[in-house]
Amino acid sequence: MKDNSNHKNIAPNQKSPNKKSFFNFEKKLGRGILIKYLYRELFYYFMICFAFLFVVFFANQILLIGEDMLSKRAPFNDVLKIMLYSMPAIIAQSAPFATLVGFLMCLGRMSTDNEILIFRASGFSFKSILFPVLILGMAISLVSFFVNDYLLPLGTIKYNQLYRSIMKSNPTVVLEPNSVKQIGDSTVVIGNVEGEKVSDIIFFSQNSAKEESIIVAGNSTLTGAKNEGVLLQLDMNDTILTTIKSNNKQDYDVLKSSRTVLNIFDSTFTGGYGKSPREMTFIDLNKELKIMEANPNTDATRLNTWRMELYKKFAIPFGSIFFAFLAFSIAFLFGKHNGLTMGLFTGIIICVLYWAMQISGQLLVTRVNLDSFWCIWIPNFLIGIVGALLSILLLRK
C-alpha cells in the first residue's frame, strides 16, 4: 500500500531547527532569574540593616533632643517637626553603613549556603556577580546623594528656623544645669538652673583683636529677644569682666558691674555669614567658594572648612559604592563558614573604623587646617584600595 501521509522523513541524527534557540532562551531566562534573585537579596538585607541603623541613630540623637526639649516645656508639635527635619541627616548617615553590613551579610550567607556555587555552575563568573553588586551600590549612592544634597540642606534650614523660634519663645531650652556649652565662639559654663534663673555662669571667648575675655556672673536671668536681630538676652548680676592680651598675659583689664545685659545675636548661630554650608546644595556651596577664593581677605581656615563641607557632600553618600566593592571581596574570601555572622561583625568593625577616620579627618581640618580633600576622601580611598587588592586575590583563585 502506498503511504499518502504528508509527513517528511527526518534523519535520525538531524536536530530540530528551533532546539538550539530554545536552549539559549532557556539559559538566558535562568540567568535573568538568578540576577533578579541577587538584586532582591542584596536590597532586602540592605533595608534590614538600614532600618536597624536608622533606629539606632534616631534614638541616640533625635529622641534625646526631643526628650530634652519636651522636659523644658517646648510645644509638642514643634518637637515633632524638629525630629522630622533631622531625619535627612540620619538617612544620609545610615545609608553607606547599611550598604556595607547588608551586602556583607547577604553575600556571606549566599556563600555559606552554596548559592554562589549555583551561580558559578550557571555560567556566572565573579566579575559578572560583581556587576549587580556595584550597580545597586551606585543606585544607593545616588539616592543618598540626593538626600544629602537637597533634603539635608532643606531640613537644616527648617530645623534652624524652628529652633530659633522656640528659643525666642522659650529660652530655657538652651539651658542645661551644670553643663558646658558652645555658643558661637564662646564656651559657656552653666551652674544650677531653675526655670529662667541661673545661679552662676562663666563665658570664655576670644575676639578678633586677639584678646581673651572671661565673664563671671552671679544670679542671672535668660529671656527672649526684645530687639531686632537678638536671639536671647541674658540679664546678669554681680558681673566681673576680665580681658587679657593673648600676646602678653601680664596686660589685662578688669571691670566690675552690679548688672550687665548680654545680647546673643542670631549671627552667633549662623557664624555671621548668612547660610551655613549645611544649608546649601553643592551648586550653591561651589558658587560661594568661588566668591571666597576671589576675595584675598578670606580667612584660610574658614575657606578650608567650607571646602570640607563640599567634599563631604560627595564622599559620604558615594561611600556606598566603595563599601559595596569591599563587601563583595570580603564575603567571598572569608564567608564560606558562618557568612551571615561574619558579615555582621566584620561590617560593624569596619563601620566603626571608617566613622573614626571621618571624624579624625574633620578634626584635622578644623583644628590643624590640613588639606580638606585628603582628610575627607582618604577613608574612601583606603576602602577602595583594600577592596581592589582583595578582589584581585579572589579572581586569581
PDB file of N, CA and C in Angstrom, residues 187-230:
ATOM      1  N   THR A 187      32.740  79.653  74.923  1.00  0.00           N
ATOM      2  CA  THR A 187      32.464  78.469  75.726  1.00  0.00           C
ATOM      3  C   THR A 187      31.808  78.934  77.018  1.00  0.00           C
ATOM      4  N   VAL A 188      30.648  78.344  77.329  1.00  0.00           N
ATOM      5  CA  VAL A 188      29.846  78.809  78.459  1.00  0.00           C
ATOM      6  C   VAL A 188      29.725  77.693  79.486  1.00  0.00           C
ATOM      7  N   VAL A 189      30.048  78.018  80.737  1.00  0.00           N
ATOM      8  CA  VAL A 189      29.882  77.094  81.853  1.00  0.00           C
ATOM      9  C   VAL A 189      28.640  77.530  82.625  1.00  0.00           C
ATOM     10  N   ILE A 190      27.652  76.653  82.728  1.00  0.00           N
ATOM     11  CA  ILE A 190      26.363  76.983  83.335  1.00  0.00           C
ATOM     12  C   ILE A 190      26.243  76.275  84.678  1.00  0.00           C
ATOM     13  N   GLY A 191      25.804  77.008  85.686  1.00  0.00           N
ATOM     14  CA  GLY A 191      25.601  76.435  87.007  1.00  0.00           C
ATOM     15  C   GLY A 191      24.220  75.822  87.145  1.00  0.00           C
ATOM     16  N   ASN A 192      23.661  75.933  88.338  1.00  0.00           N
ATOM     17  CA  ASN A 192      22.339  75.374  88.583  1.00  0.00           C
ATOM     18  C   ASN A 192      21.264  76.203  87.872  1.00  0.00           C
ATOM     19  N   VAL A 193      20.253  75.530  87.306  1.00  0.00           N
ATOM     20  CA  VAL A 193      19.198  76.191  86.537  1.00  0.00           C
ATOM     21  C   VAL A 193      17.854  75.852  87.145  1.00  0.00           C
ATOM     22  N   GLU A 194      17.051  76.867  87.403  1.00  0.00           N
ATOM     23  CA  GLU A 194      15.670  76.704  87.843  1.00  0.00           C
ATOM     24  C   GLU A 194      14.795  77.627  87.018  1.00  0.00           C
ATOM     25  N   GLY A 195      14.111  77.054  86.030  1.00  0.00           N
ATOM     26  CA  GLY A 195      13.313  77.867  85.115  1.00  0.00           C
ATOM     27  C   GLY A 195      14.225  78.741  84.277  1.00  0.00           C
ATOM     28  N   GLU A 196      14.030  80.063  84.318  1.00  0.00           N
ATOM     29  CA  GLU A 196      14.870  81.010  83.584  1.00  0.00           C
ATOM     30  C   GLU A 196      16.029  81.536  84.434  1.00  0.00           C
ATOM     31  N   LYS A 197      16.125  81.076  85.668  1.00  0.00           N
ATOM     32  CA  LYS A 197      17.143  81.561  86.586  1.00  0.00           C
ATOM     33  C   LYS A 197      18.375  80.655  86.550  1.00  0.00           C
ATOM     34  N   VAL A 198      19.549  81.302  86.501  1.00  0.00           N
ATOM     35  CA  VAL A 198      20.818  80.583  86.512  1.00  0.00           C
ATOM     36  C   VAL A 198      21.617  81.075  87.718  1.00  0.00           C
ATOM     37  N   SER A 199      22.092  80.134  88.532  1.00  0.00           N
ATOM     38  CA  SER A 199      22.777  80.521  89.763  1.00  0.00           C
ATOM     39  C   SER A 199      24.099  81.226  89.486  1.00  0.00           C
ATOM     40  N   ASP A 200      24.880  80.717  88.544  1.00  0.00           N
ATOM     41  CA  ASP A 200      26.144  81.361  88.156  1.00  0.00           C
ATOM     42  C   ASP A 200      26.503  80.916  86.745  1.00  0.00           C
ATOM     43  N   ILE A 201      27.270  81.744  86.073  1.00  0.00           N
ATOM     44  CA  ILE A 201      27.598  81.476  84.671  1.00  0.00           C
ATOM     45  C   ILE A 201      28.951  82.087  84.346  1.00  0.00           C
ATOM     46  N   ILE A 202      29.722  81.415  83.480  1.00  0.00           N
ATOM     47  CA  ILE A 202      31.055  81.876  83.078  1.00  0.00           C
ATOM     48  C   ILE A 202      31.162  81.787  81.559  1.00  0.00           C
ATOM     49  N   PHE A 203      31.633  82.878  80.927  1.00  0.00           N
ATOM     50  CA  PHE A 203      31.871  82.925  79.484  1.00  0.00           C
ATOM     51  C   PHE A 203      33.376  82.983  79.223  1.00  0.00           C
ATOM     52  N   PHE A 204      33.861  82.130  78.318  1.00  0.00           N
ATOM     53  CA  PHE A 204      35.234  82.198  77.838  1.00  0.00           C
ATOM     54  C   PHE A 204      35.169  82.476  76.336  1.00  0.00           C
ATOM     55  N   SER A 205      35.839  83.537  75.878  1.00  0.00           N
ATOM     56  CA  SER A 205      35.805  83.865  74.448  1.00  0.00           C
ATOM     57  C   SER A 205      37.091  84.564  74.050  1.00  0.00           C
ATOM     58  N   GLN A 206      37.330  84.604  72.712  1.00  0.00           N
ATOM     59  CA  GLN A 206      38.490  85.295  72.148  1.00  0.00           C
ATOM     60  C   GLN A 206      38.018  86.097  70.956  1.00  0.00           C
ATOM     61  N   ASN A 207      38.262  87.416  70.970  1.00  0.00           N
ATOM     62  CA  ASN A 207      37.776  88.263  69.890  1.00  0.00           C
ATOM     63  C   ASN A 207      38.835  88.424  68.802  1.00  0.00           C
ATOM     64  N   SER A 208      38.482  89.203  67.756  1.00  0.00           N
ATOM     65  CA  SER A 208      39.366  89.368  66.596  1.00  0.00           C
ATOM     66  C   SER A 208      40.646  90.108  66.922  1.00  0.00           C
ATOM     67  N   ALA A 209      40.662  90.860  68.021  1.00  0.00           N
ATOM     68  CA  ALA A 209      41.859  91.616  68.416  1.00  0.00           C
ATOM     69  C   ALA A 209      42.831  90.752  69.205  1.00  0.00           C
ATOM     70  N   LYS A 210      42.624  89.443  69.177  1.00  0.00           N
ATOM     71  CA  LYS A 210      43.475  88.505  69.895  1.00  0.00           C
ATOM     72  C   LYS A 210      43.455  88.777  71.396  1.00  0.00           C
ATOM     73  N   GLU A 211      42.276  89.077  71.885  1.00  0.00           N
ATOM     74  CA  GLU A 211      42.086  89.283  73.312  1.00  0.00           C
ATOM     75  C   GLU A 211      41.193  88.172  73.860  1.00  0.00           C
ATOM     76  N   GLU A 212      41.567  87.646  74.986  1.00  0.00           N
ATOM     77  CA  GLU A 212      40.774  86.629  75.647  1.00  0.00           C
ATOM     78  C   GLU A 212      39.918  87.294  76.712  1.00  0.00           C
ATOM     79  N   SER A 213      38.637  86.956  76.702  1.00  0.00           N
ATOM     80  CA  SER A 213      37.709  87.568  77.656  1.00  0.00           C
ATOM     81  C   SER A 213      37.086  86.484  78.527  1.00  0.00           C
ATOM     82  N   ILE A 214      36.972  86.816  79.805  1.00  0.00           N
ATOM     83  CA  ILE A 214      36.319  85.925  80.757  1.00  0.00           C
ATOM     84  C   ILE A 214      35.264  86.737  81.503  1.00  0.00           C
ATOM     85  N   ILE A 215      34.029  86.290  81.422  1.00  0.00           N
ATOM     86  CA  ILE A 215      32.920  86.953  82.120  1.00  0.00           C
ATOM     87  C   ILE A 215      32.399  86.001  83.184  1.00  0.00           C
ATOM     88  N   VAL A 216      32.423  86.456  84.423  1.00  0.00           N
ATOM     89  CA  VAL A 216      31.902  85.671  85.541  1.00  0.00           C
ATOM     90  C   VAL A 216      30.727  86.433  86.130  1.00  0.00           C
ATOM     91  N   ALA A 217      29.573  85.772  86.282  1.00  0.00           N
ATOM     92  CA  ALA A 217      28.376  86.438  86.801  1.00  0.00           C
ATOM     93  C   ALA A 217      27.718  85.576  87.852  1.00  0.00           C
ATOM     94  N   GLY A 218      26.986  86.247  88.742  1.00  0.00           N
ATOM     95  CA  GLY A 218      26.232  85.544  89.778  1.00  0.00           C
ATOM     96  C   GLY A 218      24.872  85.145  89.261  1.00  0.00           C
ATOM     97  N   ASN A 219      23.833  85.454  90.018  1.00  0.00           N
ATOM     98  CA  ASN A 219      22.468  85.112  89.595  1.00  0.00           C
ATOM     99  C   ASN A 219      22.110  85.826  88.295  1.00  0.00           C
ATOM    100  N   SER A 220      21.606  85.066  87.325  1.00  0.00           N
ATOM    101  CA  SER A 220      21.281  85.622  86.008  1.00  0.00           C
ATOM    102  C   SER A 220      19.907  85.140  85.569  1.00  0.00           C
ATOM    103  N   THR A 221      19.345  85.887  84.625  1.00  0.00           N
ATOM    104  CA  THR A 221      18.033  85.536  84.069  1.00  0.00           C
ATOM    105  C   THR A 221      18.120  85.535  82.552  1.00  0.00           C
ATOM    106  N   LEU A 222      17.663  84.460  81.933  1.00  0.00           N
ATOM    107  CA  LEU A 222      17.660  84.354  80.476  1.00  0.00           C
ATOM    108  C   LEU A 222      16.255  84.630  79.967  1.00  0.00           C
ATOM    109  N   THR A 223      16.139  85.602  79.059  1.00  0.00           N
ATOM    110  CA  THR A 223      14.836  85.975  78.496  1.00  0.00           C
ATOM    111  C   THR A 223      14.887  85.920  76.986  1.00  0.00           C
ATOM    112  N   GLY A 224      13.705  86.012  76.370  1.00  0.00           N
ATOM    113  CA  GLY A 224      13.612  86.003  74.920  1.00  0.00           C
ATOM    114  C   GLY A 224      14.062  87.316  74.314  1.00  0.00           C
ATOM    115  N   ALA A 225      14.076  87.355  72.970  1.00  0.00           N
ATOM    116  CA  ALA A 225      14.554  88.530  72.252  1.00  0.00           C
ATOM    117  C   ALA A 225      13.631  89.723  72.465  1.00  0.00           C
ATOM    118  N   LYS A 226      14.245  90.902  72.626  1.00  0.00           N
ATOM    119  CA  LYS A 226      13.489  92.137  72.758  1.00  0.00           C
ATOM    120  C   LYS A 226      13.841  93.133  71.660  1.00  0.00           C
ATOM    121  N   ASN A 227      14.920  92.889  70.937  1.00  0.00           N
ATOM    122  CA  ASN A 227      15.356  93.773  69.856  1.00  0.00           C
ATOM    123  C   ASN A 227      15.539  92.966  68.575  1.00  0.00           C
ATOM    124  N   GLU A 228      15.488  93.654  67.446  1.00  0.00           N
ATOM    125  CA  GLU A 228      15.660  93.016  66.142  1.00  0.00           C
ATOM    126  C   GLU A 228      17.067  92.436  66.026  1.00  0.00           C
ATOM    127  N   GLY A 229      17.155  91.189  65.566  1.00  0.00           N
ATOM    128  CA  GLY A 229      18.438  90.530  65.385  1.00  0.00           C
ATOM    129  C   GLY A 229      18.976  89.867  66.634  1.00  0.00           C
ATOM    130  N   VAL A 230      18.310  90.088  67.769  1.00  0.00           N
ATOM    131  CA  VAL A 230      18.733  89.487  69.031  1.00  0.00           C
ATOM    132  C   VAL A 230      17.945  88.199  69.258  1.00  0.00           C
TER     133      VAL A 230
END
